[in-house]
XYZ file of C-alpha atoms in Angstrom:
679
model
C -35.720 93.132 -73.690
C -37.851 90.201 -72.812
C -41.614 90.306 -72.498
C -41.624 89.171 -68.868
C -41.606 91.519 -65.949
C -43.962 94.139 -67.368
C -47.643 94.236 -66.444
C -50.427 96.503 -67.634
C -53.323 97.413 -65.398
C -55.310 98.436 -68.476
C -54.984 95.012 -70.016
C -55.777 93.314 -66.706
C -58.830 95.522 -66.147
C -60.220 94.591 -69.555
C -59.512 90.912 -68.996
C -61.160 90.800 -65.582
C -64.165 92.955 -66.409
C -67.602 91.487 -65.958
C -68.830 90.010 -69.240
C -72.428 90.111 -67.965
C -72.311 93.875 -67.910
C -74.366 95.227 -70.836
C -71.808 97.964 -71.367
C -68.945 95.508 -71.424
C -67.091 95.371 -74.719
C -64.411 92.726 -75.307
C -61.092 94.360 -75.994
C -60.035 94.248 -79.649
C -63.565 93.681 -81.158
C -64.669 96.329 -83.638
C -67.813 98.150 -82.443
C -68.945 101.027 -84.658
C -70.284 103.955 -82.736
C -68.332 103.130 -79.562
C -65.405 105.460 -78.762
C -62.064 103.803 -79.317
C -59.849 103.405 -76.246
C -56.696 103.634 -78.315
C -55.588 107.025 -77.045
C -56.259 106.071 -73.451
C -53.196 103.875 -73.489
C -50.926 106.884 -73.621
C -51.884 108.005 -70.146
C -53.174 104.736 -68.778
C -52.083 103.634 -65.332
C -50.279 100.720 -66.938
C -47.122 102.771 -66.651
C -47.266 102.551 -62.909
C -46.406 98.872 -62.986
C -43.514 99.054 -65.439
C -40.534 98.692 -63.038
C -39.068 95.273 -62.650
C -38.927 95.038 -58.871
C -39.542 92.247 -56.362
C -42.634 94.156 -55.193
C -44.011 94.502 -58.715
C -47.097 92.546 -59.808
C -46.452 89.013 -61.137
C -45.300 88.703 -64.763
C -48.008 88.749 -67.388
C -48.960 85.409 -68.982
C -49.769 84.894 -72.638
C -53.473 84.522 -71.843
C -53.778 87.901 -70.136
C -54.488 89.723 -73.368
C -56.570 88.851 -76.346
C -54.444 90.886 -78.660
C -50.977 89.714 -77.629
C -50.927 86.927 -80.198
C -51.814 89.288 -83.031
C -48.694 91.368 -82.392
C -46.207 88.543 -82.181
C -45.432 88.907 -85.843
C -44.842 92.636 -85.382
C -42.487 92.037 -82.472
C -40.685 89.239 -84.265
C -40.202 91.376 -87.341
C -38.278 93.933 -85.273
C -35.593 91.989 -83.431
C -34.155 93.621 -80.344
C -30.409 93.823 -80.895
C -29.450 96.203 -78.102
C -26.562 94.626 -76.278
C -25.588 96.717 -73.283
C -22.201 96.284 -71.705
C -21.075 97.038 -68.207
C -18.639 99.796 -69.043
C -17.924 100.462 -65.358
C -16.451 96.995 -64.897
C -12.962 98.470 -65.025
C -13.624 100.407 -61.831
C -12.073 98.706 -58.781
C -14.588 97.079 -56.505
C -13.096 98.553 -53.374
C -13.799 102.126 -54.403
C -16.992 101.693 -56.397
C -19.035 102.688 -53.366
C -17.973 106.320 -53.800
C -20.937 106.824 -56.124
C -23.928 104.588 -55.401
C -26.005 103.812 -58.547
C -29.764 104.079 -58.220
C -32.759 104.065 -60.542
C -35.728 106.331 -59.890
C -38.893 104.613 -61.076
C -40.884 107.833 -60.618
C -38.715 109.486 -63.253
C -39.429 106.592 -65.611
C -43.168 107.010 -65.108
C -42.908 110.737 -65.777
C -40.922 110.061 -68.961
C -43.561 107.582 -70.153
C -46.217 110.258 -69.815
C -44.253 112.704 -71.972
C -44.593 112.711 -75.747
C -40.928 113.698 -76.047
C -39.469 111.117 -73.652
C -37.227 109.368 -76.205
C -35.671 112.509 -77.789
C -35.303 114.015 -74.303
C -33.184 111.085 -73.134
C -31.235 110.932 -76.395
C -30.269 114.605 -76.069
C -29.439 114.135 -72.382
C -27.140 111.206 -73.151
C -25.468 113.302 -75.837
C -24.819 116.059 -73.279
C -23.455 113.530 -70.799
C -21.124 112.116 -73.431
C -19.776 115.594 -74.167
C -19.141 116.127 -70.438
C -17.537 112.692 -70.134
C -15.221 113.317 -73.075
C -14.284 116.755 -71.734
C -13.324 115.178 -68.406
C -11.330 112.516 -70.270
C -9.460 115.150 -72.283
C -8.762 117.152 -69.129
C -7.349 114.091 -67.367
C -5.166 113.306 -70.383
C -3.777 116.848 -70.616
C -3.304 117.037 -66.859
C -1.457 113.701 -67.005
C 0.896 115.095 -69.663
C 1.647 118.125 -67.492
C 2.184 116.025 -64.364
C 4.384 113.539 -66.225
C 6.506 116.296 -67.748
C 6.830 117.987 -64.373
C 7.656 114.751 -62.549
C 10.212 113.511 -65.083
C 11.746 116.964 -65.385
C 12.063 117.337 -61.626
C 13.424 113.802 -61.286
C 16.016 114.374 -64.009
C 17.011 117.753 -62.544
C 17.463 116.332 -59.039
C 19.561 113.365 -60.228
C 21.717 115.416 -62.552
C 22.259 118.065 -59.902
C 23.302 115.432 -57.369
C 25.696 113.767 -59.808
C 27.212 117.035 -61.037
C 27.754 118.290 -57.481
C 29.531 115.066 -56.508
C 31.964 115.553 -59.411
C 32.574 119.259 -58.818
C 34.692 120.884 -56.149
C 31.842 122.138 -53.967
C 31.559 122.653 -50.251
C 31.782 119.587 -48.054
C 30.712 118.911 -44.509
C 27.147 119.544 -43.391
C 26.329 121.406 -46.605
C 26.882 118.457 -48.920
C 24.779 116.223 -46.674
C 21.911 118.719 -46.648
C 22.242 119.310 -50.384
C 22.154 115.627 -51.356
C 19.289 114.957 -48.934
C 17.282 117.837 -50.409
C 17.775 116.351 -53.885
C 16.367 113.041 -52.595
C 13.337 114.931 -51.275
C 12.818 116.350 -54.756
C 13.161 112.880 -56.282
C 10.489 111.528 -53.932
C 8.127 114.328 -54.918
C 8.860 113.672 -58.596
C 8.041 109.967 -58.230
C 4.709 110.876 -56.627
C 3.859 113.111 -59.575
C 4.759 110.397 -62.092
C 2.495 107.903 -60.327
C -0.252 110.535 -60.278
C 0.141 110.985 -64.039
C -0.217 107.233 -64.568
C -3.449 107.158 -62.617
C -4.754 110.134 -64.598
C -3.994 108.332 -67.866
C -5.886 105.279 -66.633
C -8.921 107.361 -65.681
C -8.826 109.192 -69.024
C -8.827 105.902 -70.946
C -11.650 104.518 -68.817
C -13.793 107.617 -69.404
C -13.121 107.484 -73.156
C -14.120 103.810 -73.235
C -17.230 104.589 -71.201
C -18.302 107.334 -73.610
C -17.692 105.046 -76.587
C -19.778 102.193 -75.193
C -22.623 104.481 -74.132
C -22.645 106.105 -77.570
C -22.933 102.654 -79.145
C -25.802 101.676 -76.858
C -27.518 105.013 -77.519
C -27.425 104.524 -81.277
C -28.747 100.968 -81.032
C -31.609 101.982 -78.762
C -32.419 104.996 -80.970
C -32.614 102.753 -84.045
C -34.854 100.319 -82.180
C -37.210 103.116 -81.080
C -37.368 104.411 -84.656
C -38.369 100.966 -85.924
C -41.186 100.703 -83.448
C -42.442 104.207 -84.258
C -42.330 103.571 -88.029
C -44.248 100.317 -87.609
C -46.936 102.075 -85.571
C -47.165 104.925 -88.094
C -47.588 102.467 -90.958
C -50.388 100.704 -89.067
C -52.151 104.033 -88.514
C -51.865 104.905 -92.220
C -53.353 101.525 -93.174
C -56.194 102.193 -90.750
C -56.934 105.541 -92.384
C -56.930 103.990 -95.870
C -59.280 101.220 -94.747
C -61.593 103.822 -93.235
C -61.614 105.810 -96.457
C -62.478 102.727 -98.567
C -65.290 101.818 -96.164
C -66.712 105.350 -96.411
C -66.705 105.260 -100.208
C -68.415 101.855 -100.331
C -71.014 103.008 -97.775
C -71.844 106.072 -99.893
C -72.317 103.937 -102.992
C -74.611 101.607 -101.090
C -76.637 104.532 -99.787
C -77.075 105.955 -103.282
C -78.231 102.597 -104.655
C -80.740 102.258 -101.858
C -82.058 105.757 -102.557
C -82.532 104.941 -106.229
C -84.119 101.633 -105.384
C -86.731 103.389 -103.260
C -87.255 106.025 -105.968
C -86.110 108.951 -103.885
C -84.422 111.931 -105.468
C -80.746 112.204 -105.027
C -79.741 115.109 -102.795
C -76.053 115.723 -102.832
C -76.136 117.877 -99.775
C -78.020 115.255 -97.781
C -75.552 112.629 -98.876
C -72.710 114.860 -97.762
C -74.367 115.365 -94.374
C -74.667 111.620 -93.908
C -71.071 111.026 -94.991
C -68.776 111.954 -92.050
C -65.851 110.256 -93.739
C -62.549 111.746 -94.639
C -63.435 112.406 -98.339
C -65.856 115.183 -99.416
C -69.218 114.452 -101.054
C -68.265 115.616 -104.535
C -65.035 113.667 -104.481
C -66.869 110.527 -103.302
C -69.542 110.967 -105.984
C -66.898 111.269 -108.657
C -65.231 108.060 -107.462
C -68.562 106.246 -107.406
C -69.353 107.341 -111.005
C -65.860 106.394 -112.119
C -66.124 102.914 -110.626
C -69.369 101.882 -112.225
C -71.440 104.811 -113.289
C -74.230 103.577 -111.108
C -76.322 106.738 -111.235
C -76.069 107.011 -115.012
C -77.540 103.580 -115.706
C -81.212 102.946 -116.246
C -83.525 102.310 -113.388
C -83.885 98.675 -114.234
C -84.863 96.847 -111.003
C -82.677 93.895 -111.946
C -79.646 96.087 -112.490
C -80.275 97.887 -109.225
C -80.472 94.584 -107.311
C -77.263 93.331 -108.885
C -75.573 96.618 -108.106
C -76.866 96.467 -104.533
C -75.509 92.946 -104.030
C -72.143 93.890 -105.500
C -71.837 97.010 -103.361
C -72.954 95.187 -100.232
C -70.206 92.640 -100.851
C -67.630 95.415 -101.180
C -68.941 97.127 -98.040
C -68.668 93.853 -96.143
C -65.087 93.311 -97.309
C -64.160 96.934 -96.523
C -65.754 96.632 -93.083
C -63.803 93.443 -92.340
C -60.591 95.058 -93.513
C -61.246 98.176 -91.438
C -62.139 96.101 -88.377
C -58.937 94.080 -88.688
C -56.838 97.232 -89.247
C -58.563 98.888 -86.287
C -57.890 95.908 -84.010
C -54.283 95.541 -85.152
C -53.569 99.263 -84.740
C -55.243 99.378 -81.358
C -53.305 96.338 -80.172
C -50.056 97.648 -81.601
C -50.600 101.011 -79.923
C -51.278 99.342 -76.589
C -48.226 97.159 -77.038
C -46.033 100.142 -77.876
C -47.137 102.499 -75.119
C -47.552 99.872 -72.380
C -44.564 97.631 -73.093
C -42.063 98.732 -75.712
C -41.854 102.448 -74.912
C -41.207 101.925 -71.161
C -38.478 99.421 -72.008
C -36.847 101.769 -74.478
C -37.025 104.632 -71.983
C -35.584 102.416 -69.247
C -32.687 101.400 -71.496
C -31.957 105.036 -72.377
C -32.276 106.149 -68.739
C -29.858 103.417 -67.684
C -27.422 104.629 -70.340
C -27.730 108.186 -69.006
C -27.287 107.019 -65.407
C -24.344 104.855 -66.370
C -22.347 107.632 -67.999
C -23.349 110.191 -65.345
C -22.333 107.925 -62.463
C -19.173 106.862 -64.257
C -18.131 110.455 -64.862
C -18.941 111.438 -61.276
C -17.006 108.458 -59.940
C -13.869 109.335 -61.881
C -14.139 112.993 -60.872
C -14.449 111.918 -57.234
C -11.491 109.611 -57.703
C -9.523 112.464 -59.269
C -10.307 114.750 -56.331
C -9.174 112.051 -53.894
C -5.918 111.415 -55.804
C -5.232 115.131 -56.158
C -5.776 115.655 -52.456
C -3.562 112.672 -51.660
C -0.705 113.919 -53.861
C -0.833 117.377 -52.300
C -0.868 115.893 -48.785
C 1.983 113.578 -49.765
C 4.060 116.538 -50.951
C 3.266 118.348 -47.726
C 4.247 115.398 -45.540
C 7.462 115.008 -47.564
C 8.404 118.657 -47.097
C 7.188 118.886 -43.495
C 7.014 115.419 -41.863
C 4.453 115.099 -39.115
C 6.801 113.020 -36.965
C 10.595 112.945 -36.693
C 10.393 109.210 -37.348
C 9.279 109.945 -40.907
C 12.530 111.724 -41.681
C 13.689 115.304 -41.869
C 11.844 117.888 -43.904
C 13.349 120.242 -46.426
C 13.518 123.253 -44.117
C 15.218 121.367 -41.229
C 17.714 119.984 -43.753
C 18.656 123.482 -44.856
C 18.753 124.666 -41.250
C 21.130 121.814 -40.359
C 23.907 123.450 -42.382
C 26.584 124.649 -39.960
C 28.740 127.085 -41.911
C 31.016 127.810 -38.964
C 31.857 124.154 -38.373
C 32.272 123.546 -42.102
C 34.674 126.423 -42.407
C 36.663 125.256 -39.383
C 37.071 121.785 -40.868
C 37.939 123.212 -44.255
C 40.555 125.503 -42.720
C 42.137 122.661 -40.802
C 42.287 120.406 -43.856
C 43.590 123.182 -46.058
C 46.339 124.130 -43.620
C 47.326 120.477 -43.175
C 47.406 119.794 -46.912
C 49.563 122.845 -47.699
C 51.698 122.925 -44.560
C 54.938 121.758 -46.220
C 54.509 123.627 -49.513
C 56.363 126.967 -49.722
C 54.162 129.881 -50.571
C 54.891 132.479 -53.195
C 53.619 135.329 -51.075
C 55.591 137.493 -48.657
C 57.533 135.701 -45.940
C 56.220 135.908 -42.416
C 59.444 135.183 -40.491
C 62.965 136.403 -40.988
C 65.958 137.990 -39.307
C 65.351 141.230 -37.500
C 68.228 142.937 -39.300
C 66.329 142.453 -42.550
C 63.373 144.303 -41.148
C 61.197 141.386 -40.038
C 59.136 142.056 -36.956
C 58.963 139.567 -34.101
C 55.803 137.449 -34.151
C 52.880 138.814 -32.223
C 51.810 136.539 -29.392
C 48.139 136.706 -30.408
C 48.799 135.681 -33.979
C 50.027 132.215 -33.062
C 47.063 131.534 -30.837
C 44.548 133.325 -33.029
C 42.819 130.175 -34.108
C 43.025 128.732 -30.622
C 41.408 131.923 -29.379
C 38.628 131.540 -31.869
C 38.011 127.978 -30.868
C 37.193 128.669 -27.188
C 34.714 131.283 -28.287
C 32.785 128.517 -30.002
C 33.423 125.581 -27.709
C 32.393 127.158 -24.416
C 28.842 127.269 -25.639
C 28.919 123.620 -26.508
C 30.942 122.893 -23.457
C 28.486 124.740 -21.276
C 25.683 122.778 -22.749
C 27.553 119.567 -22.298
C 28.466 120.419 -18.718
C 24.804 120.902 -17.705
C 24.200 117.533 -16.214
C 20.571 117.219 -15.156
C 20.114 114.498 -12.579
C 17.607 111.825 -13.481
C 14.865 111.811 -10.828
C 13.505 108.497 -12.062
C 10.089 109.951 -12.953
C 9.983 109.840 -16.755
C 7.316 111.775 -18.642
C 7.543 110.451 -22.200
C 6.223 107.009 -23.062
C 4.383 106.620 -19.737
C 0.679 105.857 -19.519
C -1.391 108.981 -18.903
C -3.273 107.636 -15.881
C -0.024 106.359 -14.322
C 1.640 109.765 -14.724
C -1.197 111.626 -13.059
C -1.555 109.095 -10.236
C 2.220 109.092 -9.630
C 2.490 112.881 -9.544
C -0.814 113.346 -7.627
C -2.060 115.894 -10.158
C -5.330 116.450 -11.998
C -3.554 117.374 -15.232
C -0.201 116.225 -16.656
C 2.502 118.626 -15.532
C 4.199 118.732 -18.932
C 0.898 119.722 -20.562
C 0.349 122.677 -18.216
C 3.979 123.716 -18.458
C 4.201 123.660 -22.257
C 0.733 125.123 -22.938
C 1.426 127.970 -20.511
C 4.651 129.051 -22.180
C 3.107 128.634 -25.655
C 0.208 130.902 -24.742
C 2.609 133.475 -23.306
C 5.105 133.577 -26.169
C 3.593 131.812 -29.207
C -0.064 132.760 -29.336
C 0.578 135.094 -32.285
C 3.397 133.101 -33.879
C 2.828 132.328 -37.548
C 2.072 128.648 -38.148
C 2.195 127.673 -34.493
C 2.035 123.856 -34.131
C 2.330 123.483 -37.895
C 6.009 124.460 -38.127
C 8.396 121.963 -36.563
C 11.323 122.912 -34.383
C 14.970 121.995 -34.873
C 15.502 118.272 -34.354
C 18.566 118.785 -32.151
C 16.812 121.291 -29.907
C 13.685 119.146 -29.686
C 15.712 116.090 -28.717
C 17.617 118.071 -26.083
C 14.444 119.530 -24.543
C 12.779 116.136 -24.491
C 15.747 114.638 -22.660
C 15.743 117.389 -20.025
C 11.988 117.204 -19.435
C 12.132 113.433 -19.166
C 14.855 113.553 -16.521
C 13.610 116.413 -14.352
C 10.505 118.237 -15.498
C 10.465 120.753 -12.665
C 14.037 121.968 -13.172
C 13.519 123.025 -16.805
C 12.785 126.743 -17.238
C 10.819 127.055 -20.476
C 10.616 130.852 -20.028
C 14.356 131.208 -20.692
C 15.579 132.717 -23.954
C 16.940 129.339 -24.966
C 13.374 128.065 -25.540
C 11.292 131.195 -26.055
C 13.512 132.340 -28.941
C 11.998 129.537 -31.041
C 8.660 128.475 -29.556
C 8.331 125.797 -32.250
C 10.756 123.638 -30.257
C 8.297 123.590 -27.346
C 5.301 122.811 -29.577
C 7.215 119.944 -31.210
C 8.070 118.456 -27.801
C 4.418 118.645 -26.729
C 3.273 116.902 -29.915
C 5.976 114.283 -29.368
C 4.676 113.656 -25.829
C 1.172 112.999 -27.186
C 2.491 110.659 -29.856
C 4.573 108.602 -27.425
C 1.661 107.835 -25.084
C 1.274 104.031 -24.940
C -2.484 104.429 -25.300
C -3.493 107.471 -27.410
C -5.337 110.297 -25.724
C -8.609 109.231 -27.403
C -7.860 105.560 -26.530
C -7.805 102.451 -28.647
C -11.136 101.216 -27.361
C -12.993 104.330 -28.535
C -10.982 104.822 -31.726
C -13.536 103.232 -34.056
C -16.400 104.931 -32.266
C -14.863 108.349 -32.928
C -14.218 107.447 -36.574
C -17.797 106.233 -37.107
C -19.156 109.414 -35.538
C -16.908 111.576 -37.736
C -18.274 109.876 -40.862
C -21.789 111.191 -40.189
C -22.648 113.883 -42.747
C -25.293 115.660 -40.681
C -23.469 118.312 -38.628
C -25.823 118.226 -35.651
C -25.886 114.437 -35.406
C -22.099 114.241 -35.784
C -21.691 116.759 -32.958
C -23.988 114.708 -30.693
C -22.243 111.400 -31.402
C -18.781 112.855 -30.856
C -19.977 114.447 -27.613
C -21.097 110.994 -26.466
C -17.706 109.483 -27.333
C -15.910 112.254 -25.446
C -18.032 111.557 -22.386
C -17.041 107.878 -22.622
C -13.344 108.710 -22.155
C -11.636 107.754 -18.879
C -11.344 110.587 -16.372
C -7.613 111.298 -16.942
C -8.100 111.367 -20.725
C -11.228 113.521 -20.458
C -9.501 116.085 -18.204
C -6.451 116.210 -20.457
C -8.556 116.541 -23.619
C -10.698 119.289 -22.082
C -7.640 121.326 -21.055
C -5.849 120.843 -24.372
C -8.947 121.627 -26.472
C -9.315 124.854 -24.486
C -5.695 125.655 -25.309
C -6.239 124.983 -29.025
C -9.445 127.014 -28.896
C -7.394 130.012 -27.701
C -4.920 129.425 -30.527
C -7.761 129.439 -33.085
C -9.132 132.720 -31.713
C -5.925 134.381 -32.928
C -6.216 133.010 -36.448
C -5.787 136.477 -37.970
C -2.249 136.612 -36.520
C -1.065 132.974 -36.456
C -2.964 131.677 -39.537
C -3.988 128.573 -37.597
C -7.691 128.032 -38.075
C -9.666 125.241 -36.433
C -9.343 123.200 -39.592
C -5.544 123.637 -39.695
C -5.228 122.646 -36.037
C -7.430 119.605 -36.657
C -5.195 118.479 -39.531
C -2.124 118.739 -37.270
C -3.598 117.006 -34.206
C -5.924 114.443 -35.822
C -3.272 111.712 -36.200
C -1.477 112.914 -33.057
C -4.386 112.524 -30.629
C -5.786 109.378 -32.236
C -2.509 107.587 -32.787
C -2.018 105.249 -35.722
C -2.916 101.579 -35.533
C -0.489 99.400 -37.501
C -1.332 96.068 -39.061
C -0.277 94.080 -35.965
C -2.421 96.215 -33.647
C 0.462 98.245 -32.214
C 0.485 102.026 -31.914
C 2.774 104.306 -33.832
C 2.938 108.051 -33.591
C 3.113 108.771 -37.298
C 0.681 108.337 -40.148
C 1.470 105.179 -42.054
C -0.071 101.817 -42.739
C -3.798 101.464 -42.205
C -4.095 104.676 -40.196
C -3.766 106.805 -43.316
C -7.252 105.748 -44.448
C -8.796 107.308 -41.323
C -6.701 110.495 -41.370
C -9.476 112.595 -42.900
C -12.052 111.375 -40.376
C -9.622 111.864 -37.486
C -9.150 115.480 -38.523
C -12.907 115.856 -38.967
C -13.514 114.580 -35.429
C -11.014 117.045 -33.895
C -12.434 119.871 -36.030
C -15.996 119.169 -34.855
C -14.922 118.946 -31.205
C -13.079 122.280 -31.480
C -16.005 123.961 -33.236
C -18.343 122.872 -30.439
C -15.810 123.240 -27.619
C -18.088 125.320 -25.401
C -21.047 122.956 -25.931
C -19.027 119.843 -25.135
C -16.742 120.970 -22.294
C -17.873 124.275 -20.814
C -20.715 124.075 -18.274
C -23.253 126.860 -17.860
C -21.898 127.501 -14.370
C -18.392 127.974 -15.804
C -19.738 130.335 -18.450
C -21.498 132.389 -15.783
C -18.367 132.494 -13.681
């Protein structure tokens, strides 16, 4: 705590006052009968210039105050040993902007005006340390739970996979699905273990932060106590000097009364003695010191007594004047310089631990959200390119095909081994019946019942019209087909609204990969010939929704375009709802005509879906989470577009969803004209 950077308007006003003014009194000079300005320093406007800012007044020089030199010994006798450390230095620089530190100078001024500013801040820091330690303990316990869960799940998945490979379990599609599901569990377990490691790091950082702040708090508290004790001692010395001066003045007054031959009136003496001690007590002290009133009225003795008492009064007056000046200067120094610095140090400690705790809580919320989203994307991948989710893996089990293969292998392996059961064939005279013709072809009869379906599917050869739909630029599609909206969009949205408007989890639940791939191939070859109203597609509407999402993802330029991508993200980051709505409306209006028409139609479709939230559980927020990455596309490191969330696009996923959510919430304001509403 250096002396520079703090200025006092009280000191400057006394230094620059007009010495020619008859009422002017130099600061620090003892003037009996003039009210002392000591107590004015407590509420003086000097506190308004405490902050060390570029706009603050220039630093005070040593010549600004007459009393600064007299307090150098006091300041030197109390060395400032507070050594504050940057306990937030362990926080990564790239995420430190989550909580912006700030210092409110108005709060500091208010604290300086309070008599309880120091204990107030000390108690507040103690509360903050308790909160910080509680958060640290919570992170540590949560880390233990996550680590136990992750390691337990990882061990279970690995052991289960190894044990199944050694046992005589089902083969075929089941073993593939089973082993793949164990790998899904291992991936989730690894995510939990990494989450536990991060929690341990945050717990240690919070514990270290609380420890350092506690150390700084104790040092600053000790420093404040030293200053207060020094000021209290100076005030006690001032009172003692005042008492001695009063006693000496009373003795002098009594001698003067005797010298003039006046009668001694104790009550009059008491009235003229406004000192701290009472008249009787002062008289007793005077008699004890020299017995002045009991001696004879010898003029020579009275003169000698008068000279002696005048000398003592002069010495007591000098001592009182020096004590008064020192106490006044020390009080000004304490309230105008030292107290604001102590309060600033304590307030910085409080801000440091509060901001540190808030930062780690924000970081915890972000990591928790990320781990939950990671588990969700592992179980239900957004794109087929990310892999197969747990439910599609289980649905890929084909028990009929597995049993057919098992039956073939079993019959082949045991074909030449005689059985112990009853014989099937034998001579007729021994009672054996001739073989039934259907028995021999029983398996062959079963096989056509299964293969015609596949054969029928395989025999449907859709001619390729040479007008692909997937992976073609949106404007080129619409110009080629001479349409105002993409045909696949109208076709898919129509059947979804007819058959899937009340389907649980519409657009969130993925269809079967095989069915989705088949439908995509047919639509890409001949869009018009595909009947989406047939039972083949309406039985599971999720296949149609998955194809539509796949069409959006495979657009060379995303629906919201690369050029406007950052503009949408910046608008979504605005916290004010009204301003965010306006900025996103402007970005929507900037879209090319084909993109604007497509977005308007599709947002209207999603708006209808959200109106049935009570039945399909798809709120606007859920739809925004699904279609945020889909409509924006994901920009990889080399500038290319990918349809799934990876690489740098993951950082903008939350803002992408926020943009779609805001557009859906204000769908009628953005897209629907008043004329359309009237119609």
